Structures are given as structure tokens and as C-alpha cells.
Short mmCIF file of C-alpha atoms in Angstrom, two decimals:
data_model
loop_
_atom_site.label_atom_id
_atom_site.label_comp_id
_atom_site.label_asym_id
_atom_site.label_seq_id
_atom_site.Cartn_x
_atom_site.Cartn_y
_atom_site.Cartn_z
CA UNK A 18 16.66 2.97 3.37
CA UNK A 19 20.21 4.19 2.74
CA UNK A 20 21.91 1.38 1.89
CA UNK A 21 19.21 0.34 -0.62
CA UNK A 22 19.61 4.09 -2.45
CA UNK A 23 23.25 4.10 -2.30
CA UNK A 24 22.80 0.54 -3.67
CA UNK A 25 20.90 2.10 -6.15
CA UNK A 26 23.23 4.39 -7.44
CA UNK A 27 26.33 2.27 -7.87
CA UNK A 28 24.57 -0.39 -9.90
CA UNK A 29 22.83 2.70 -11.92
CA UNK A 30 26.21 4.24 -12.49
CA UNK A 31 27.36 0.69 -13.76
CA UNK A 32 25.29 1.05 -16.19
CA UNK A 33 24.78 3.82 -17.53
CA UNK A 34 29.02 3.56 -18.24
CA UNK A 35 27.97 0.14 -19.95
CA UNK A 36 25.68 2.12 -22.02
CA UNK A 37 27.49 4.84 -22.87
CA UNK A 38 30.26 2.32 -23.37
CA UNK A 39 28.02 0.61 -26.45
CA UNK A 40 26.83 4.22 -27.79
CA UNK A 41 30.48 5.40 -28.28
CA UNK A 42 31.10 1.71 -30.10
CA UNK A 43 28.64 2.80 -32.02
CA UNK A 44 29.66 6.36 -32.56
CA UNK A 45 32.84 4.98 -33.56
CA UNK A 46 31.43 2.23 -36.14
CA UNK A 47 29.09 4.89 -37.69
CA UNK A 48 32.70 7.81 -37.99
CA UNK A 49 30.91 9.63 -35.32
CA UNK A 50 32.91 11.26 -32.63
CA UNK A 51 32.27 10.02 -29.06
CA UNK A 52 31.29 12.84 -26.11
CA UNK A 53 29.86 15.05 -28.40
CA UNK A 54 26.30 15.75 -26.52
CA UNK A 55 27.62 15.31 -22.42
CA UNK A 56 27.09 11.67 -22.93
CA UNK A 57 28.03 10.67 -19.73
CA UNK A 58 25.43 12.70 -17.95
CA UNK A 59 22.74 11.77 -20.79
CA UNK A 60 22.91 7.90 -19.94
CA UNK A 61 23.06 9.01 -15.86
CA UNK A 62 19.67 10.46 -16.81
CA UNK A 63 18.35 7.58 -19.32
CA UNK A 64 19.13 4.41 -16.62
CA UNK A 65 17.54 6.46 -13.54
CA UNK A 66 14.64 7.75 -15.79
CA UNK A 67 13.91 3.81 -17.10
CA UNK A 68 14.72 2.59 -13.55
CA UNK A 69 12.37 4.71 -12.05
CA UNK A 70 9.84 3.63 -14.96
CA UNK A 71 10.17 -0.13 -14.13
CA UNK A 72 10.46 -0.38 -10.37
CA UNK A 73 6.55 0.67 -8.99
CA UNK A 74 5.63 -2.82 -11.49
CA UNK A 75 8.66 -4.52 -9.55
CA UNK A 76 7.64 -3.59 -6.33
CA UNK A 77 4.01 -5.17 -7.45
CA UNK A 78 5.86 -8.86 -6.10
CA UNK A 79 7.14 -11.44 -9.57
CA UNK A 80 3.78 -11.97 -11.21
CA UNK A 81 3.03 -12.18 -14.89
CA UNK A 82 1.07 -8.79 -15.07
CA UNK A 83 3.70 -7.12 -13.26
CA UNK A 84 6.99 -8.55 -15.30
CA UNK A 85 4.35 -7.75 -18.01
CA UNK A 86 4.57 -4.38 -17.62
CA UNK A 87 8.74 -3.84 -16.19
CA UNK A 88 9.53 -6.59 -18.78
CA UNK A 89 9.96 -3.61 -21.53
CA UNK A 90 11.86 -0.97 -19.64
CA UNK A 91 14.02 -3.85 -17.88
CA UNK A 92 15.33 -4.62 -21.50
CA UNK A 93 16.07 -0.51 -22.09
CA UNK A 94 18.25 -0.59 -19.04
CA UNK A 95 20.26 -4.10 -20.27
CA UNK A 96 20.31 -2.19 -24.18
CA UNK A 97 19.92 -5.88 -25.42
CA UNK A 98 17.70 -6.98 -28.50
CA UNK A 99 15.50 -9.07 -26.08
CA UNK A 100 14.54 -10.01 -22.33
CA UNK A 101 13.03 -12.70 -20.61
CA UNK A 102 11.20 -12.60 -17.17
CA UNK A 103 10.67 -15.42 -15.72
CA UNK A 104 9.43 -17.33 -12.60
CA UNK A 105 10.76 -20.83 -11.83
CA UNK A 106 9.04 -22.71 -13.83
CA UNK A 107 6.88 -20.18 -16.84
CA UNK A 108 8.08 -16.99 -18.83
CA UNK A 109 6.40 -14.31 -17.22
CA UNK A 110 6.75 -11.22 -19.66
CA UNK A 111 9.09 -11.19 -22.94
CA UNK A 112 10.51 -7.95 -25.25
CA UNK A 113 12.67 -8.39 -28.26
CA UNK A 114 12.87 -7.66 -32.28
CA UNK A 115 11.17 -11.13 -32.73
CA UNK A 116 8.19 -12.88 -31.26
CA UNK A 117 7.48 -14.63 -28.50
CA UNK A 118 9.22 -18.24 -28.32
CA UNK A 119 7.83 -21.09 -28.79
CA UNK A 120 6.98 -23.77 -26.64
CA UNK A 121 10.24 -25.72 -27.03
CA UNK A 122 12.52 -23.07 -26.74
CA UNK A 123 10.47 -22.18 -23.12
CA UNK A 124 11.33 -25.39 -21.95
CA UNK A 125 14.90 -24.82 -22.69
CA UNK A 126 14.37 -22.16 -21.61
CA UNK A 127 13.03 -22.90 -18.35
CA UNK A 128 15.35 -26.04 -18.00
CA UNK A 129 18.42 -23.06 -18.01
CA UNK A 130 16.39 -21.48 -15.17
CA UNK A 131 16.38 -24.63 -13.35
CA UNK A 132 20.24 -24.64 -13.95
CA UNK A 133 20.30 -20.96 -11.99
CA UNK A 134 18.08 -22.35 -9.07
CA UNK A 135 20.90 -24.51 -8.21
CA UNK A 136 24.04 -22.70 -8.21
CA UNK A 137 22.24 -18.84 -7.73
CA UNK A 138 24.75 -17.31 -10.41
CA UNK A 139 24.90 -15.89 -13.38
CA UNK A 140 24.48 -18.45 -16.41
CA UNK A 141 25.52 -18.31 -19.60
CA UNK A 142 24.32 -20.04 -22.96
CA UNK A 143 26.17 -19.82 -26.31
CA UNK A 144 26.04 -22.06 -29.61
CA UNK A 145 22.35 -22.48 -30.30
CA UNK A 146 20.00 -19.90 -31.91
CA UNK A 147 18.31 -19.78 -28.92
CA UNK A 148 14.43 -18.16 -29.60
CA UNK A 149 15.26 -16.46 -33.14
CA UNK A 150 14.25 -18.99 -35.92
CA UNK A 151 14.87 -16.38 -38.50
CA UNK A 152 17.53 -17.60 -41.50
CA UNK A 153 19.73 -14.33 -40.63
CA UNK A 154 19.52 -13.82 -37.35
CA UNK A 155 23.02 -13.04 -35.29
CA UNK A 156 21.28 -13.82 -32.01
CA UNK A 157 23.39 -16.84 -30.44
CA UNK A 158 24.59 -16.12 -27.12
CA UNK A 159 21.81 -14.74 -23.64
CA UNK A 160 23.03 -14.39 -20.30
CA UNK A 161 20.66 -15.35 -17.34
CA UNK A 162 21.02 -14.19 -14.09
CA UNK A 163 18.65 -15.08 -10.71
CA UNK A 164 16.20 -12.74 -9.17
CA UNK A 165 15.97 -13.55 -5.30
CA UNK A 166 14.32 -12.69 -2.30
CA UNK A 167 16.01 -13.13 1.17
CA UNK A 168 18.45 -15.31 -0.47
CA UNK A 169 15.68 -18.03 -2.68
CA UNK A 170 15.88 -17.88 -5.95
CA UNK A 171 12.24 -16.98 -7.63
CA UNK A 172 13.34 -16.31 -11.21
CA UNK A 173 15.57 -15.80 -13.73
CA UNK A 174 16.11 -12.64 -16.53
CA UNK A 175 17.72 -13.91 -20.15
CA UNK A 176 19.53 -11.36 -21.58
CA UNK A 177 20.21 -11.89 -25.65
CA UNK A 178 22.14 -9.86 -27.85
CA UNK A 179 24.56 -10.58 -30.41
CA UNK A 180 27.61 -9.24 -28.65
CA UNK A 181 27.59 -11.47 -25.55
CA UNK A 182 30.83 -10.43 -23.42
CA UNK A 183 31.87 -9.63 -19.99
CA UNK A 184 30.24 -6.21 -19.89
CA UNK A 185 26.92 -7.06 -21.25
CA UNK A 186 27.32 -9.63 -18.05
CA UNK A 187 28.13 -6.97 -15.74
CA UNK A 188 25.48 -5.24 -16.67
CA UNK A 189 22.71 -7.93 -17.07
CA UNK A 190 24.12 -9.48 -13.60
CA UNK A 191 23.63 -5.79 -11.93
CA UNK A 192 19.70 -5.32 -13.20
CA UNK A 193 18.97 -8.28 -11.99
CA UNK A 194 20.67 -7.57 -8.02
CA UNK A 195 18.25 -4.76 -8.84
CA UNK A 196 14.94 -6.06 -9.66
CA UNK A 197 16.04 -8.61 -6.53
CA UNK A 198 15.68 -5.59 -4.11
CA UNK A 199 12.76 -3.83 -5.22
CA UNK A 200 10.94 -8.01 -5.19
CA UNK A 201 12.61 -7.71 -1.67
CA UNK A 202 10.99 -4.34 -0.98
CA UNK A 203 8.41 -6.03 -2.30
CA UNK A 204 8.15 -8.49 0.02
CA UNK A 205 8.50 -6.06 3.60
CA UNK A 206 5.95 -4.34 1.54
CA UNK A 207 3.69 -7.89 1.54
CA UNK A 208 4.89 -8.61 5.65
CA UNK A 209 3.57 -5.02 6.90
CA UNK A 210 0.87 -5.67 5.12
CA UNK A 211 0.37 -8.60 7.24
CA UNK A 212 1.45 -7.46 10.32
CA UNK A 213 -1.06 -4.36 9.55
CA UNK A 214 -3.84 -6.42 9.10
CA UNK A 215 -2.81 -8.68 12.69
CA UNK A 216 -2.57 -5.78 14.28
CA UNK A 217 -5.98 -4.74 13.26
CA UNK A 218 -7.80 -8.28 14.15
CA UNK A 219 -5.91 -8.15 17.86
CA UNK A 220 -6.61 -4.39 18.76
CA UNK A 221 -10.60 -5.93 17.88
CA UNK A 222 -9.45 -8.60 20.35
CA UNK A 223 -8.47 -5.81 22.89
CA UNK A 224 -11.68 -4.48 23.41
CA UNK A 225 -12.27 -4.69 26.88
CA UNK A 226 -14.23 -7.29 28.23
CA UNK A 227 -15.13 -5.75 31.09
CA UNK A 228 -16.69 -2.94 28.77
CA UNK A 229 -18.49 -6.20 26.74
CA UNK A 230 -19.99 -7.74 30.39
CA UNK A 231 -20.54 -4.53 32.08
CA UNK A 232 -22.71 -3.11 28.90
CA UNK A 233 -24.61 -6.46 28.84
CA UNK A 234 -25.10 -6.05 32.66
CA UNK A 235 -26.59 -2.28 32.19
CA UNK A 236 -28.75 -3.47 29.37
CA UNK A 237 -29.85 -6.32 31.15
CA UNK A 238 -30.65 -3.89 34.38
CA UNK A 239 -33.22 -1.69 32.78
CA UNK A 240 -34.96 -4.85 30.75
CA UNK A 241 -37.84 -4.83 33.65
CA UNK A 242 -37.62 -0.95 35.13
CA UNK A 243 -37.50 0.44 31.28
CA UNK A 244 -37.87 -1.92 28.44
CA UNK A 245 -37.95 0.75 25.66
CA UNK A 246 -34.22 1.90 26.78
CA UNK A 247 -33.09 -1.14 27.70
CA UNK A 248 -34.21 -2.06 23.36
CA UNK A 249 -32.60 1.03 22.41
CA UNK A 250 -28.97 0.05 23.88
CA UNK A 251 -29.12 -3.16 22.77
CA UNK A 252 -29.08 -2.12 19.16
CA UNK A 253 -26.80 0.24 20.20
CA UNK A 254 -24.45 -2.33 21.15
CA UNK A 255 -25.21 -3.81 18.07
CA UNK A 256 -24.38 -1.11 15.43
CA UNK A 257 -20.55 -1.38 17.78
CA UNK A 258 -19.91 -4.55 17.99
CA UNK A 259 -20.76 -4.76 13.85
CA UNK A 260 -18.46 -2.03 13.53
CA UNK A 261 -15.59 -3.27 15.35
CA UNK A 262 -15.70 -7.30 15.17
CA UNK A 263 -16.45 -7.08 11.36
CA UNK A 264 -14.09 -8.42 8.55
CA UNK A 265 -12.84 -4.98 6.99
CA UNK A 266 -9.83 -3.67 5.49
CA UNK A 267 -7.59 -1.61 7.20
CA UNK A 268 -9.34 1.42 6.56
CA UNK A 269 -12.76 3.17 7.15
CA UNK A 270 -14.06 6.38 6.38
CA UNK A 271 -13.86 9.27 9.87
CA UNK A 272 -18.04 8.32 9.55
CA UNK A 273 -17.89 5.68 10.53
CA UNK A 274 -15.47 5.63 12.81
CA UNK A 275 -17.50 7.78 14.83
CA UNK A 276 -20.25 6.06 14.46
CA UNK A 277 -18.71 3.00 16.68
CA UNK A 278 -17.41 5.95 18.82
CA UNK A 279 -20.75 6.79 19.54
CA UNK A 280 -22.61 4.03 20.45
CA UNK A 281 -19.62 3.51 22.57
CA UNK A 282 -20.38 6.15 24.38
CA UNK A 283 -24.15 5.41 24.68
CA UNK A 284 -23.45 2.57 25.94
CA UNK A 285 -20.97 4.12 28.99
CA UNK A 286 -22.69 6.65 29.72
CA UNK A 287 -26.06 4.43 30.50
CA UNK A 288 -23.64 2.59 32.19
CA UNK A 289 -21.76 5.64 34.26
CA UNK A 290 -25.25 7.99 34.22
CA UNK A 291 -24.98 11.63 34.73
CA UNK A 292 -20.60 10.98 36.04
CA UNK A 293 -19.97 10.91 32.17
CA UNK A 294 -20.68 14.06 30.13
CA UNK A 295 -18.98 13.84 26.75
CA UNK A 296 -19.21 17.08 23.76
CA UNK A 297 -18.10 15.39 20.76
CA UNK A 298 -17.37 18.64 17.85
CA UNK A 299 -16.42 17.64 14.62
CA UNK A 300 -16.47 19.80 11.19
CA UNK A 301 -19.40 18.50 8.10
CA UNK A 302 -16.64 18.06 5.32
CA UNK A 303 -14.35 15.57 6.97
CA UNK A 304 -16.94 13.03 7.40
CA UNK A 305 -15.76 11.08 4.20
CA UNK A 306 -12.09 11.33 5.28
CA UNK A 307 -10.09 7.47 5.02
CA UNK A 308 -8.23 7.11 8.63
CA UNK A 309 -7.43 3.58 10.23
CA UNK A 310 -9.97 1.05 11.02
CA UNK A 311 -11.01 1.20 15.27
CA UNK A 312 -8.34 4.09 15.54
CA UNK A 313 -10.61 6.56 17.19
CA UNK A 314 -11.86 3.98 20.04
CA UNK A 315 -9.21 3.08 21.69
CA UNK A 316 -8.83 7.03 22.52
CA UNK A 317 -11.81 7.34 23.78
CA UNK A 318 -12.01 4.19 25.80
CA UNK A 319 -8.33 5.94 27.49
CA UNK A 320 -10.18 9.07 28.18
CA UNK A 321 -12.72 7.24 29.95
CA UNK A 322 -10.67 4.92 32.48
CA UNK A 323 -8.96 8.23 33.31
CA UNK A 324 -11.72 10.60 33.51
CA UNK A 325 -13.98 8.41 35.26
CA UNK A 326 -12.67 4.61 36.58
CA UNK A 327 -10.12 6.58 38.03
CA UNK A 328 -11.81 9.17 39.54
CA UNK A 329 -9.74 12.77 40.67
CA UNK A 330 -12.68 14.86 37.73
CA UNK A 331 -15.65 15.39 36.72
CA UNK A 332 -15.68 13.17 34.69
CA UNK A 333 -16.37 15.28 30.91
CA UNK A 334 -15.12 14.05 27.97
CA UNK A 335 -14.69 15.87 24.67
CA UNK A 336 -13.63 14.55 21.41
CA UNK A 337 -12.85 16.97 18.83
CA UNK A 338 -11.87 17.21 14.73
CA UNK A 339 -11.04 19.90 12.35
CA UNK A 340 -10.09 20.26 9.03
CA UNK A 341 -6.46 21.40 8.83
CA UNK A 342 -5.68 21.68 5.05
CA UNK A 343 -4.34 18.22 4.27
CA UNK A 344 -5.07 17.06 6.80
CA UNK A 345 -7.28 16.13 9.96
CA UNK A 346 -6.97 17.32 13.88
CA UNK A 347 -8.49 14.60 15.89
CA UNK A 348 -7.48 15.63 20.18
CA UNK A 349 -10.10 13.82 22.55
CA UNK A 350 -9.50 15.16 26.07
CA UNK A 351 -10.32 14.02 29.94
CA UNK A 352 -10.24 16.20 32.43
CA UNK A 353 -9.52 13.15 34.75
CA UNK A 354 -6.45 12.14 37.65
CA UNK A 355 -3.63 12.23 34.24
CA UNK A 356 -0.81 10.27 33.98
CA UNK A 357 3.34 10.60 34.86
CA UNK A 358 5.33 10.92 31.75
CA UNK A 359 6.79 7.88 32.09
CA UNK A 360 3.70 5.73 32.20
CA UNK A 361 2.91 7.44 28.62
CA UNK A 362 6.06 5.99 27.51
CA UNK A 363 5.18 2.86 28.77
CA UNK A 364 1.44 2.59 27.53
CA UNK A 365 2.89 3.59 24.38
CA UNK A 366 5.53 1.28 24.44
CA UNK A 367 3.00 -1.55 24.79
CA UNK A 368 3.18 -2.66 28.59
CA UNK A 369 -0.44 -4.11 30.03
CA UNK A 370 -1.88 -1.32 31.66
CA UNK A 371 -1.82 -2.25 35.51
CA UNK A 372 -5.44 -3.46 36.96
CA UNK A 373 -8.38 -3.37 35.11
CA UNK A 374 -7.92 0.29 33.44
CA UNK A 375 -8.01 -0.52 29.94
CA UNK A 376 -6.37 1.67 27.05
CA UNK A 377 -2.75 1.19 27.40
CA UNK A 378 -2.26 -1.81 24.88
CA UNK A 379 -4.86 -0.04 22.41
CA UNK A 380 -3.42 3.55 23.00
CA UNK A 381 -0.15 1.43 21.76
CA UNK A 382 -1.59 -0.51 19.16
CA UNK A 383 -2.95 3.14 17.44
CA UNK A 384 0.51 4.36 17.89
CA UNK A 385 2.10 2.04 15.90
CA UNK A 386 -0.32 2.12 13.07
CA UNK A 387 -0.30 5.30 12.33
CA UNK A 388 3.93 5.80 12.45
CA UNK A 389 3.24 2.83 10.31
CA UNK A 390 1.22 4.02 7.52
CA UNK A 391 1.99 7.49 7.35
CA UNK A 392 5.37 7.84 8.48
CA UNK A 393 7.20 8.29 12.18
CA UNK A 394 5.78 12.16 12.83
CA UNK A 395 2.76 10.96 12.71
CA UNK A 396 1.95 9.18 15.93
CA UNK A 397 0.45 10.14 19.08
CA UNK A 398 0.75 13.07 20.86
CA UNK A 399 0.03 12.79 24.74
CA UNK A 400 -0.14 15.83 27.05
CA UNK A 401 -1.03 14.70 30.27
CA UNK A 402 0.56 15.14 34.15
CA UNK A 403 -1.04 14.00 37.75
CA UNK A 404 -4.01 15.42 38.25
CA UNK A 405 -4.35 17.66 35.04
CA UNK A 406 -5.97 15.39 33.06
CA UNK A 407 -5.02 13.55 29.47
CA UNK A 408 -4.84 14.87 25.98
CA UNK A 409 -4.74 12.85 23.17
CA UNK A 410 -3.77 14.14 19.80
CA UNK A 411 -3.57 12.47 16.00
CA UNK A 412 -3.10 13.79 12.89
CA UNK A 413 -4.48 11.79 9.69
CA UNK A 414 -3.58 13.09 6.13
CA UNK A 415 -6.56 13.11 4.10
CA UNK A 416 -5.51 11.44 1.21
CA UNK A 417 -5.51 7.58 1.94
CA UNK A 418 -1.59 6.40 0.70
CA UNK A 419 -1.03 3.35 -1.46
CA UNK A 420 0.02 0.42 1.01
CA UNK A 421 -2.66 -2.17 0.34
#
């Protein structure tokens, strides 16, 4: 990130210098005095502002829609008479002092793009009127630079201007590099989304087989003695499975997540009987808050694992959800056996738990997803010690981040 920021400053400094040079030449040609009104600062501010306007569109990746939204800002950065954004086989967007190119000129442009694809370097086109067909058109040359992602040329910028010289070539090249950096970030964002979706699918698959088998065995044990209760538990199991295994996005509401946890606790209570007691204390105003899908159940599973299956406590699990201004604070606590601090570190590192005590992989998955979605400061906080129980704390901002 620091490298990206430094590169951006270098690019924009070069662009500001280029734009300032053009402004001074224009002022001198018009009889004005260069340097009035702090032109260097004005040019730098203008370049930064225009780059900030273009960046969000490029961060969406190279498509016809993103190119159409970004092209006029890219043209403003270069200060040229016209600019085209292309993929490897078509013109995606155009902004210029005359109408968009016709079919024949598009074919010529794409032909030049194919030349860039082969060499991966800026390309100077001169000697033709190119896209401008007006009788008095002075646009006879263009600079074409590649747009790259991960070393692959995925498109090009084609800048047209009456005065194509070394300064313009350098400026358009730097704009191309900066735009390529934004497209690289778009690819990283897409990769991150795919990874998080894979992690969510993995978390679904990690729902303990022991829980599924034991729940069904518990339900089966009631079918003869208490058929009505067996039916209710079967419906609870269906509700839990519907939520946990559905094809959903990366987010759900806290209300839906608590409903899933409630069904899970009812099934575990049927299995453990009076050995398990649970308290759920939630303020109603936080129910609509968006939370990462399947972020609570692993925490509760971990609490039951250490509070019941490993003994050492009275079997009480509490879930407390509080409104904390811009955040929601969630605490899951048990009074069970607790853990050594070293074991906590291993669990959060994703090491498989020993024995049949589940929850470890799920805790690591939730911790990683929280940090990826909200930032490193939003990971799980676990307070525990041998024979002291375990408390897991989670913070969730109320505003869903725009990462999908």
C-alpha cells in the first residue's frame, strides 16, 4: 500500500509538471505571464482531484461501463484533444473534441492495439488524420500506451493531440501506468472476494459432522417416546440447515444469524439436557445490522465445546449483543475448562483442534474474515485461561463495507 501511494504521488507530480508546462506555453503564446496565481499548486491540486474522480471507476475493472465513466477524467489528466480507452479487441469509450470514430477507424485503432499487445510498450502513430475527418482537423498523430494487469496487456489508452512530442508521450505513459495500477487493485479486489466466498463455502463444509449426526440421533431417540418434540426438533434442524447451507452472499442480518444460533442451541439443548444452559441477551435495535454470514455459530459451537464436552463448568453459555454507537459489540462466554494462551494462538492460526472438540477451524475462519472485511483491528478477541472459562468478543461496524 505504501508503494502504491508513493507511485501515485510520483505519477501525479509528473502530470502536474506536464500540465503546468502546457499552461505556461499557452500563457506565453497568449501574451500572459507564467507563474501568476501559484500555477504549480493549482496543477497539482487539479491532477489529484481528477485522479480521485477516475479511480473508483477503474477500481471496478476494465469494462465498457467503467471505461465510459472514467474516460473524460483520463482525458483531463492527459490534457489531450481526445482519448480512447480500448480492450484488446474493441473501443470501450471515447471522449474528444469531435464525434466518436467510425467503423474503419476503429479497425485501424484495434490494429495498433494488437501491435501494443505484441510489444507491451507505448506506440506513436503519425502521418494520418486518424479519427478526425474534418477538413481543418490538425490531429494527425496519437500516443498509444498499454493497460496491464499482472504483466498482461488487457487494453490501451490512445491519446490524440495536435502536438505529440516527448512530454506528451511521458505524460500519457504515466497516466497509463497509474490506470494500470488501479486495474491491478480491481483484480486484487476480485481475487479477495473470490477467496472470501471460498472461505464461506469452506465454513459451511466445516459444520461439525458430529453435530449433524448427533442431532439426527437425538431427534430419532424422541420419535417413539415424544413424537411431537421429535417433530419440533426436526423442524429446528431444517431451519438451521436452511440458513447454514443456503446459497447466499457474504452478508446476512444479525436477526437471521441469531435465528440460526437459536436453532443450533435448541438442538444442542435437546442433546445435553440440563447440562446446557444458555442466555441470549440482545438489544432489539441492532437486529437489522448486516454481519458476515455464519459468524456467530462457530463462536457458540466453541463455547459449547469448552463449556460442556470438556467439562469443568456448569454448562452455561451466554450471548450478549450491545449497541455501541457506530458498532455492534457481541460477546459469547462459557464457564467451561478454558484454554492455554498458546492454544488460542494455534486455533486462530487455523491449526485443526485435537480430539473431537470442534470450533477451532471455525474460530480461525471467522477471525480472518472479520479482518479482511473490516480491517485488522476487527479480529476476534479471546480471553481465557485454564479453568477460567472462555470469552470471545467481536466488533462489527453497523455500515456494511462496499467490497462486494
